[in-house]
Amino acid sequence: KGTPLKKNDKLKKGQEVKVGEKSRIEVKYPDGTIMRFAERSTIKIDDITYDGKTQSKKVKVDLGGGKLWANVKKLVTADSKVEVKTVNAVAGVRGTVYRVNVDEDNSAMVKVYDGSVAVAGVPKEAAKAPGQFTAPVPVAGPQEVPPPYHEVSMEEWTVIVKAMQQITISPQGVPSKPQDFTPQDDMDDWVKWNQERDKQLSL
């Protein structure tokens, strides 16, 4: 049970937004940063603070599922942060254009168009919210793992994804290596619409 959003409504820290079928939402932050969310996206505003004098800002959005497009204004102060969190990763930026998809199995994909994004694993304890339980699943018996082997905990990795690169994160929190992509490979209705909106807004 929620309240339908209207144009120019204000979002606050701690609020959750669910985007309905055949709907899209555009959120504008005080510094001009834009985030857009596709249909069936679930967003929680974990933090949203901005100091007009120092231009310090902290934006943390929890993307529970769906698609995000972000056009982030350059961060002016050292303590400024813009982060998008999924179940098993956090994407932090310092002024860039990028998008994040989260699928139903909690796998995620980050694509960067301009600038760079630091994508880091979420520690296992933080990956599951308090009071959240999952049903038991059958697990195969122990198997020999061919070398080289190295057990990597989810909190160990951080990957820098540069312009025109993408990374995928498995449901278990394992990242792929950054791979190049071309605008032609990536063009679909969601990407085209966002690029047109960015042009309209002179971003």
Backbone as numpy.savetxt, mean C-alpha at the origin, in Angstrom:
# Nx Ny Nz CAx CAy CAz Cx Cy Cz
-22.30 -1.60 9.33 -23.16 -0.41 9.33 -22.27 0.82 9.33
-22.38 1.62 8.30 -21.55 2.81 8.21 -22.34 3.98 7.68
-21.66 5.08 7.50 -22.27 6.29 6.96 -21.77 6.50 5.54
-22.66 6.61 4.55 -22.20 6.85 3.18 -21.41 8.16 3.08
-20.28 8.11 2.38 -19.45 9.31 2.22 -20.02 10.21 1.13
-19.84 11.51 1.34 -20.21 12.50 0.32 -18.96 13.28 -0.05
-19.01 13.94 -1.19 -17.89 14.76 -1.64 -17.56 15.79 -0.56
-16.25 15.97 -0.30 -15.73 16.94 0.68 -15.91 16.51 2.14
-16.38 15.27 2.37 -16.38 14.77 3.75 -14.93 14.65 4.23
-14.71 14.79 5.54 -13.36 14.69 6.09 -13.18 13.36 6.81
-12.01 12.75 6.57 -11.67 11.49 7.24 -10.74 11.79 8.41
-10.87 11.00 9.48 -10.05 11.20 10.67 -9.30 9.92 11.01
-8.29 10.08 11.85 -7.52 8.94 12.34 -8.45 7.93 12.99
-8.23 6.64 12.68 -9.04 5.58 13.27 -10.27 5.22 12.48
-10.62 6.00 11.46 -11.81 5.68 10.67 -11.49 4.65 9.59
-12.50 3.87 9.25 -12.36 2.84 8.21 -13.31 3.14 7.08
-12.84 2.92 5.86 -13.66 3.18 4.68 -13.73 1.90 3.84
-14.94 1.55 3.42 -15.13 0.42 2.51 -15.71 0.96 1.20
-15.03 0.67 0.11 -15.47 1.17 -1.20 -16.37 0.11 -1.84
-17.57 0.52 -2.23 -18.56 -0.41 -2.76 -18.29 -0.83 -4.19
-19.17 -1.69 -4.69 -19.08 -2.16 -6.08 -19.20 -0.98 -7.04
-18.47 -1.04 -8.13 -18.53 -0.04 -9.21 -18.33 1.37 -8.65
-17.48 1.49 -7.63 -17.22 2.79 -7.01 -15.72 3.01 -6.91
-15.34 4.28 -6.81 -13.95 4.66 -6.57 -13.97 5.87 -5.65
-12.90 6.03 -4.90 -12.84 7.17 -3.98 -11.48 7.85 -4.13
-11.50 9.17 -4.06 -10.27 9.96 -4.11 -10.14 10.72 -2.79
-9.00 10.57 -2.13 -8.75 11.23 -0.85 -7.61 12.23 -1.06
-7.85 13.48 -0.68 -6.83 14.52 -0.82 -6.37 14.94 0.57
-5.05 14.92 0.78 -4.46 15.30 2.06 -4.12 16.78 2.06
-3.92 17.39 3.26 -3.73 18.84 3.33 -2.57 19.37 2.48
-1.52 18.54 2.26 -0.36 19.01 1.49 -0.53 18.81 -0.01
-1.66 18.23 -0.43 -1.89 18.01 -1.85 -1.65 16.58 -2.30
-1.15 15.73 -1.39 -1.00 14.29 -1.70 -2.38 13.71 -2.01
-2.42 12.85 -3.02 -3.68 12.22 -3.44 -3.56 10.70 -3.30
-4.60 10.08 -2.76 -4.71 8.62 -2.78 -6.07 8.25 -3.34
-6.09 7.27 -4.23 -7.36 6.79 -4.78 -7.49 5.29 -4.53
-8.74 4.86 -4.30 -8.99 3.47 -3.99 -10.06 2.93 -4.93
-9.85 1.71 -5.42 -10.78 1.09 -6.36 -11.91 0.40 -5.61
-12.87 -0.10 -6.38 -14.01 -0.81 -5.78 -13.53 -2.00 -4.94
-14.33 -2.31 -3.92 -14.06 -3.41 -3.00 -12.75 -3.23 -2.22
-12.30 -1.99 -2.07 -11.12 -1.73 -1.24 -11.56 -1.44 0.19
-10.72 -1.84 1.14 -10.96 -1.55 2.56 -9.76 -0.79 3.09
-10.00 0.39 3.65 -8.93 1.26 4.10 -9.18 1.65 5.55
-8.12 1.65 6.35 -8.21 2.20 7.70 -7.17 3.31 7.81
-7.58 4.47 8.30 -6.66 5.59 8.49 -5.97 5.41 9.85
-4.75 4.89 9.84 -4.02 4.65 11.09 -3.42 5.95 11.64
-3.01 6.85 10.75 -2.45 8.12 11.21 -2.63 9.15 10.10
-2.94 10.37 10.49 -3.04 11.48 9.52 -2.81 12.78 10.29
-1.55 13.24 10.27 -1.22 14.49 10.94 -0.42 15.37 9.99
-0.65 16.65 10.05 0.05 17.60 9.17 0.24 18.92 9.90
1.48 19.44 9.85 1.81 20.73 10.46 2.04 21.73 9.33
1.14 22.70 9.19 1.21 23.67 8.10 2.46 24.54 8.15
2.97 24.78 9.36 4.16 25.64 9.49 5.42 24.92 9.04
5.64 23.73 9.58 6.87 22.99 9.26 6.70 22.09 8.04
5.46 21.86 7.61 5.12 20.95 6.52 5.47 19.50 6.86
5.56 19.22 8.15 5.78 17.84 8.60 4.46 17.08 8.48
4.53 15.86 7.97 3.29 15.08 7.83 3.55 13.62 8.14
2.52 12.98 8.68 2.56 11.54 8.94 1.25 10.96 8.44
1.36 10.12 7.43 0.19 9.46 6.86 0.46 7.97 6.89
-0.43 7.23 7.53 -0.31 5.77 7.54 -1.68 5.18 7.24
-1.75 4.45 6.14 -3.01 3.87 5.69 -2.87 2.35 5.68
-3.84 1.69 6.26 -3.87 0.23 6.27 -4.80 -0.24 5.16
-4.23 -0.88 4.13 -5.02 -1.36 2.99 -5.35 -2.83 3.22
-6.57 -3.08 3.70 -6.99 -4.43 4.02 -7.24 -5.28 2.80
-7.51 -4.65 1.66 -7.76 -5.37 0.41 -8.14 -4.36 -0.66
-7.95 -4.73 -1.92 -8.32 -3.84 -3.01 -7.12 -3.19 -3.66
-7.36 -2.03 -4.30 -6.31 -1.36 -5.06 -6.15 0.10 -4.62
-4.89 0.52 -4.53 -4.57 1.90 -4.17 -3.69 2.52 -5.25
-3.95 3.79 -5.56 -3.05 4.60 -6.39 -2.67 5.81 -5.55
-1.37 6.10 -5.45 -0.93 7.23 -4.63 -0.03 8.15 -5.43
-0.29 9.45 -5.31 0.59 10.48 -5.88 0.99 11.35 -4.70
2.19 11.09 -4.17 2.62 11.68 -2.91 3.49 12.91 -3.14
3.13 14.00 -2.51 3.96 15.21 -2.56 5.26 14.95 -1.80
6.34 15.51 -2.30 7.65 15.29 -1.71 7.65 15.61 -0.22
8.29 14.75 0.56 8.36 14.96 2.00 9.43 16.01 2.30
9.06 17.02 3.06 9.94 18.16 3.30 10.82 17.94 4.53
10.26 17.35 5.58 11.01 17.21 6.84 11.46 15.75 7.04
12.52 15.58 7.84 13.09 14.25 8.06 12.14 13.32 8.81
11.26 13.91 9.64 10.34 13.06 10.42 9.05 12.75 9.67
8.90 13.26 8.45 7.68 13.00 7.68 7.65 11.56 7.17
6.45 11.00 7.13 6.29 9.61 6.66 4.99 9.47 5.91
5.02 8.73 4.81 3.80 8.29 4.15 3.95 6.79 3.94
3.09 6.02 4.61 3.21 4.56 4.55 1.86 3.93 4.21
1.94 2.88 3.40 0.76 2.06 3.13 1.08 0.66 3.63
0.25 0.17 4.56 0.50 -1.13 5.19 -0.48 -2.16 4.65
0.04 -3.34 4.32 -0.80 -4.49 4.00 -0.61 -5.50 5.13
-1.21 -6.67 5.01 -1.10 -7.67 6.08 0.36 -8.05 6.31
1.16 -8.13 5.23 2.51 -8.64 5.40 3.63 -7.72 4.90
3.33 -6.46 4.62 4.38 -5.54 4.17 3.96 -4.09 4.40
4.97 -3.21 4.42 4.74 -1.77 4.53 5.50 -1.09 3.40
4.81 -0.24 2.64 5.46 0.53 1.57 5.59 1.97 2.04
6.83 2.44 2.18 7.08 3.81 2.62 7.72 4.62 1.52
7.31 5.87 1.38 7.78 6.67 0.24 8.32 8.03 0.69
9.10 8.64 -0.22 9.60 9.99 0.02 9.23 10.90 -1.15
8.05 10.75 -1.69 7.58 11.60 -2.79 7.62 10.83 -4.08
6.49 10.31 -4.53 6.51 9.41 -5.68 5.10 9.12 -6.17
5.02 8.39 -7.29 3.75 7.88 -7.80 3.86 6.35 -7.81
2.92 5.71 -7.14 2.97 4.25 -7.09 1.58 3.69 -6.85
1.46 2.37 -7.00 0.18 1.74 -6.68 0.41 0.43 -5.95
-0.60 0.02 -5.18 -0.54 -1.21 -4.40 -1.84 -1.99 -4.64
-1.70 -3.28 -4.94 -2.86 -4.17 -5.02 -2.75 -5.20 -3.91
-3.85 -5.48 -3.21 -3.89 -6.55 -2.22 -4.99 -7.51 -2.63
-4.62 -8.78 -2.86 -5.59 -9.79 -3.30 -6.24 -10.47 -2.10
-7.24 -11.30 -2.40 -8.01 -11.94 -1.33 -7.15 -12.88 -0.48
-6.08 -13.44 -1.08 -5.21 -14.35 -0.32 -4.13 -13.60 0.47
-4.24 -12.25 0.50 -3.30 -11.36 1.21 -1.97 -11.18 0.49
-1.82 -11.76 -0.71 -0.63 -11.44 -1.49 -0.77 -9.99 -1.95
0.36 -9.34 -2.23 0.32 -7.92 -2.59 1.28 -7.65 -3.74
1.03 -6.55 -4.44 1.91 -6.11 -5.51 2.10 -4.61 -5.39
3.33 -4.15 -5.52 3.64 -2.71 -5.51 4.28 -2.36 -6.84
3.74 -1.36 -7.53 4.31 -0.88 -8.79 4.64 0.60 -8.63
5.87 0.98 -9.01 6.34 2.35 -8.85 6.48 3.00 -10.22
5.91 4.18 -10.37 5.96 4.90 -11.65 7.00 6.01 -11.63
7.20 6.60 -10.46 8.13 7.72 -10.35 8.69 7.74 -8.94
10.00 8.02 -8.79 10.61 8.03 -7.47 10.98 6.62 -7.04
10.94 6.36 -5.75 11.25 5.01 -5.25 10.44 4.74 -3.98
10.22 3.46 -3.72 9.44 3.02 -2.56 10.24 1.98 -1.80
10.36 2.13 -0.50 10.99 1.10 0.34 9.89 0.19 0.85
9.93 -1.08 0.44 8.94 -2.07 0.86 9.60 -2.98 1.89
9.00 -3.09 3.07 9.59 -3.88 4.15 8.60 -4.90 4.68
9.12 -6.03 5.14 8.27 -7.06 5.73 7.70 -6.61 7.06
6.51 -7.09 7.37 5.89 -6.80 8.66 6.23 -7.94 9.60
6.76 -7.66 10.81 7.06 -8.74 11.77 5.85 -9.64 11.98
6.12 -10.91 12.19 5.04 -11.90 12.29 4.02 -11.54 13.36
4.50 -10.99 14.49 3.55 -10.64 15.57 2.60 -9.55 15.11
3.09 -8.62 14.26 2.26 -7.50 13.82 1.37 -7.87 12.66
1.67 -9.00 12.01 0.90 -9.36 10.82 -0.52 -9.78 11.18
-0.71 -10.22 12.42 -2.04 -10.65 12.84 -2.56 -9.72 13.92
-3.70 -9.13 13.70 -4.25 -8.18 14.67 -4.65 -8.93 15.95
-4.62 -8.26 17.10 -5.03 -8.90 18.36 -6.45 -9.44 18.24
-6.65 -10.65 18.73 -7.99 -11.23 18.71 -8.36 -11.84 17.37
-7.41 -11.84 16.42 -7.72 -12.39 15.10 -7.19 -13.83 15.05
-8.05 -14.78 14.75 -7.63 -16.18 14.74 -7.92 -16.78 13.37
-7.08 -17.72 12.98 -7.31 -18.40 11.71 -7.57 -19.87 11.97
-8.34 -20.48 11.09 -8.66 -21.90 11.25 -7.40 -22.73 11.01
-7.25 -23.87 11.73 -6.08 -24.71 11.51 -6.07 -25.28 10.10
-4.88 -25.42 9.54 -4.75 -25.98 8.19 -3.79 -27.16 8.25
-4.02 -28.21 7.41 -3.10 -29.35 7.41 -1.73 -28.92 6.90
-0.68 -29.42 7.55 0.69 -29.07 7.16 1.42 -30.34 6.77
2.14 -30.29 5.63 2.90 -31.46 5.18 4.03 -31.74 6.16
4.50 -33.00 6.17 5.59 -33.39 7.06 6.90 -32.74 6.67
7.94 -32.87 7.51 9.23 -32.24 7.22 9.84 -32.78 5.92
10.48 -31.87 5.16 11.10 -32.25 3.90 12.49 -31.68 3.82
13.38 -32.38 3.12 14.75 -31.90 2.92 14.74 -30.68 2.02
15.41 -29.62 2.42 15.48 -28.40 1.61 16.86 -28.35 0.95
16.91 -28.26 -0.41 18.22 -28.23 -1.07 18.95 -26.92 -0.76
20.30 -26.98 -0.63 21.06 -25.75 -0.39 21.08 -24.89 -1.66
21.35 -23.56 -1.62 21.63 -22.87 -0.35 20.34 -22.54 0.38
20.34 -22.65 1.68 19.15 -22.33 2.44 19.47 -21.35 3.55
18.52 -20.49 3.80 18.68 -19.48 4.83 17.29 -19.05 5.26
16.97 -19.33 6.51 15.64 -18.98 7.00 15.58 -17.47 7.25
14.68 -16.82 6.54 14.56 -15.36 6.66 13.26 -15.03 7.38
13.38 -14.36 8.52 12.17 -13.95 9.22 11.57 -12.76 8.49
10.26 -12.52 8.67 9.57 -11.49 7.90 10.12 -10.10 8.19
10.69 -9.90 9.39 11.16 -8.56 9.71 12.55 -8.25 9.14
13.20 -9.25 8.49 14.56 -9.04 8.03 14.67 -8.26 6.73
13.67 -8.33 5.88 13.88 -7.81 4.53 13.32 -6.41 4.29
14.06 -5.67 3.49 13.60 -4.39 2.96 14.09 -4.32 1.52
13.19 -3.99 0.61 13.54 -3.92 -0.81 13.22 -2.52 -1.33
14.18 -1.90 -2.02 13.94 -0.60 -2.65 13.43 -0.86 -4.06
12.24 -0.36 -4.35 11.64 -0.52 -5.67 11.71 0.84 -6.37
12.36 0.88 -7.53 12.58 2.14 -8.24 11.54 2.35 -9.33
11.65 3.52 -10.00 10.69 3.88 -11.05 10.62 2.80 -12.12
9.39 2.48 -12.53 9.07 1.48 -13.55 9.55 0.08 -13.14
9.47 -0.17 -11.82 9.73 -1.51 -11.30 8.53 -1.96 -10.46
8.41 -3.27 -10.30 7.34 -3.82 -9.47 7.90 -4.93 -8.60
7.19 -5.19 -7.50 7.55 -6.28 -6.59 6.26 -6.94 -6.15
6.30 -8.26 -5.96 5.15 -8.96 -5.41 5.54 -9.56 -4.07
4.57 -9.65 -3.17 4.79 -10.24 -1.85 3.79 -11.37 -1.70
4.30 -12.56 -1.39 3.43 -13.73 -1.27 2.56 -13.62 -0.02
1.50 -14.45 0.08 0.67 -14.42 1.29 1.48 -14.69 2.57
2.62 -15.40 2.42 3.48 -15.70 3.57 4.46 -14.57 3.88
4.43 -13.49 3.06 5.31 -12.36 3.31 6.66 -12.45 2.64
6.79 -13.30 1.61 8.06 -13.45 0.91 8.07 -12.54 -0.33
9.07 -11.64 -0.43 9.10 -10.71 -1.56 9.79 -11.30 -2.79
9.35 -10.87 -3.97 10.08 -11.21 -5.19 11.20 -10.18 -5.37
12.09 -10.43 -6.33 13.07 -9.41 -6.69 12.34 -8.35 -7.51
12.75 -7.07 -7.40 12.13 -6.04 -8.24 12.32 -6.37 -9.73
11.25 -6.20 -10.49 11.29 -6.48 -11.92 10.81 -5.25 -12.68
11.39 -5.03 -13.86 10.98 -3.91 -14.70 9.62 -4.20 -15.33
8.85 -3.14 -15.58 7.63 -3.27 -16.38 7.53 -2.06 -17.29
6.76 -2.19 -18.35 6.59 -1.08 -19.29 5.18 -0.52 -19.15
4.98 0.76 -19.50 3.63 1.34 -19.43 2.62 0.54 -20.25
3.07 -0.02 -21.36 2.16 -0.81 -22.22 1.70 -2.08 -21.50
2.64 -2.74 -20.79 2.29 -3.97 -20.05 1.24 -3.68 -18.99
1.32 -2.49 -18.42 0.55 -2.19 -17.22 -0.79 -1.52 -17.49
-1.02 -1.13 -18.74 -2.19 -0.30 -19.04 -3.50 -1.09 -18.90
-4.35 -0.63 -17.99 -5.71 -1.14 -17.89 -6.61 0.04 -17.50
-7.89 -0.23 -17.30 -8.85 0.85 -17.03 -8.50 1.62 -15.77
-8.06 0.92 -14.71 -7.72 1.54 -13.42 -6.52 2.47 -13.59
-5.47 1.99 -14.26 -4.25 2.79 -14.45 -4.56 4.01 -15.32
-5.27 3.77 -16.42 -5.60 4.86 -17.35 -6.40 5.96 -16.65
-7.39 5.56 -15.87 -8.23 6.53 -15.16 -7.40 7.37 -14.19
-6.52 6.71 -13.44 -5.68 7.44 -12.48 -4.72 8.40 -13.17
-4.13 7.97 -14.26 -3.20 8.86 -14.98 -3.94 10.07 -15.55
-5.17 9.85 -16.00 -5.97 10.98 -16.51 -6.36 11.94 -15.38
-6.70 11.36 -14.20 -7.03 12.22 -13.04 -5.81 13.03 -12.62
-4.64 12.41 -12.60 -3.42 13.12 -12.24 -3.17 14.30 -13.19
-3.43 14.08 -14.47 -3.25 15.17 -15.45 -4.25 16.29 -15.20
-5.50 15.92 -14.93 -6.54 16.92 -14.66 -6.18 17.79 -13.45
-5.56 17.15 -12.46 -5.21 17.86 -11.23 -3.81 18.47 -11.31
-3.17 18.34 -12.47 -1.80 18.86 -12.70 -0.81 18.32 -11.68
-0.91 17.02 -11.41 0.00 16.38 -10.45 1.24 15.88 -11.17
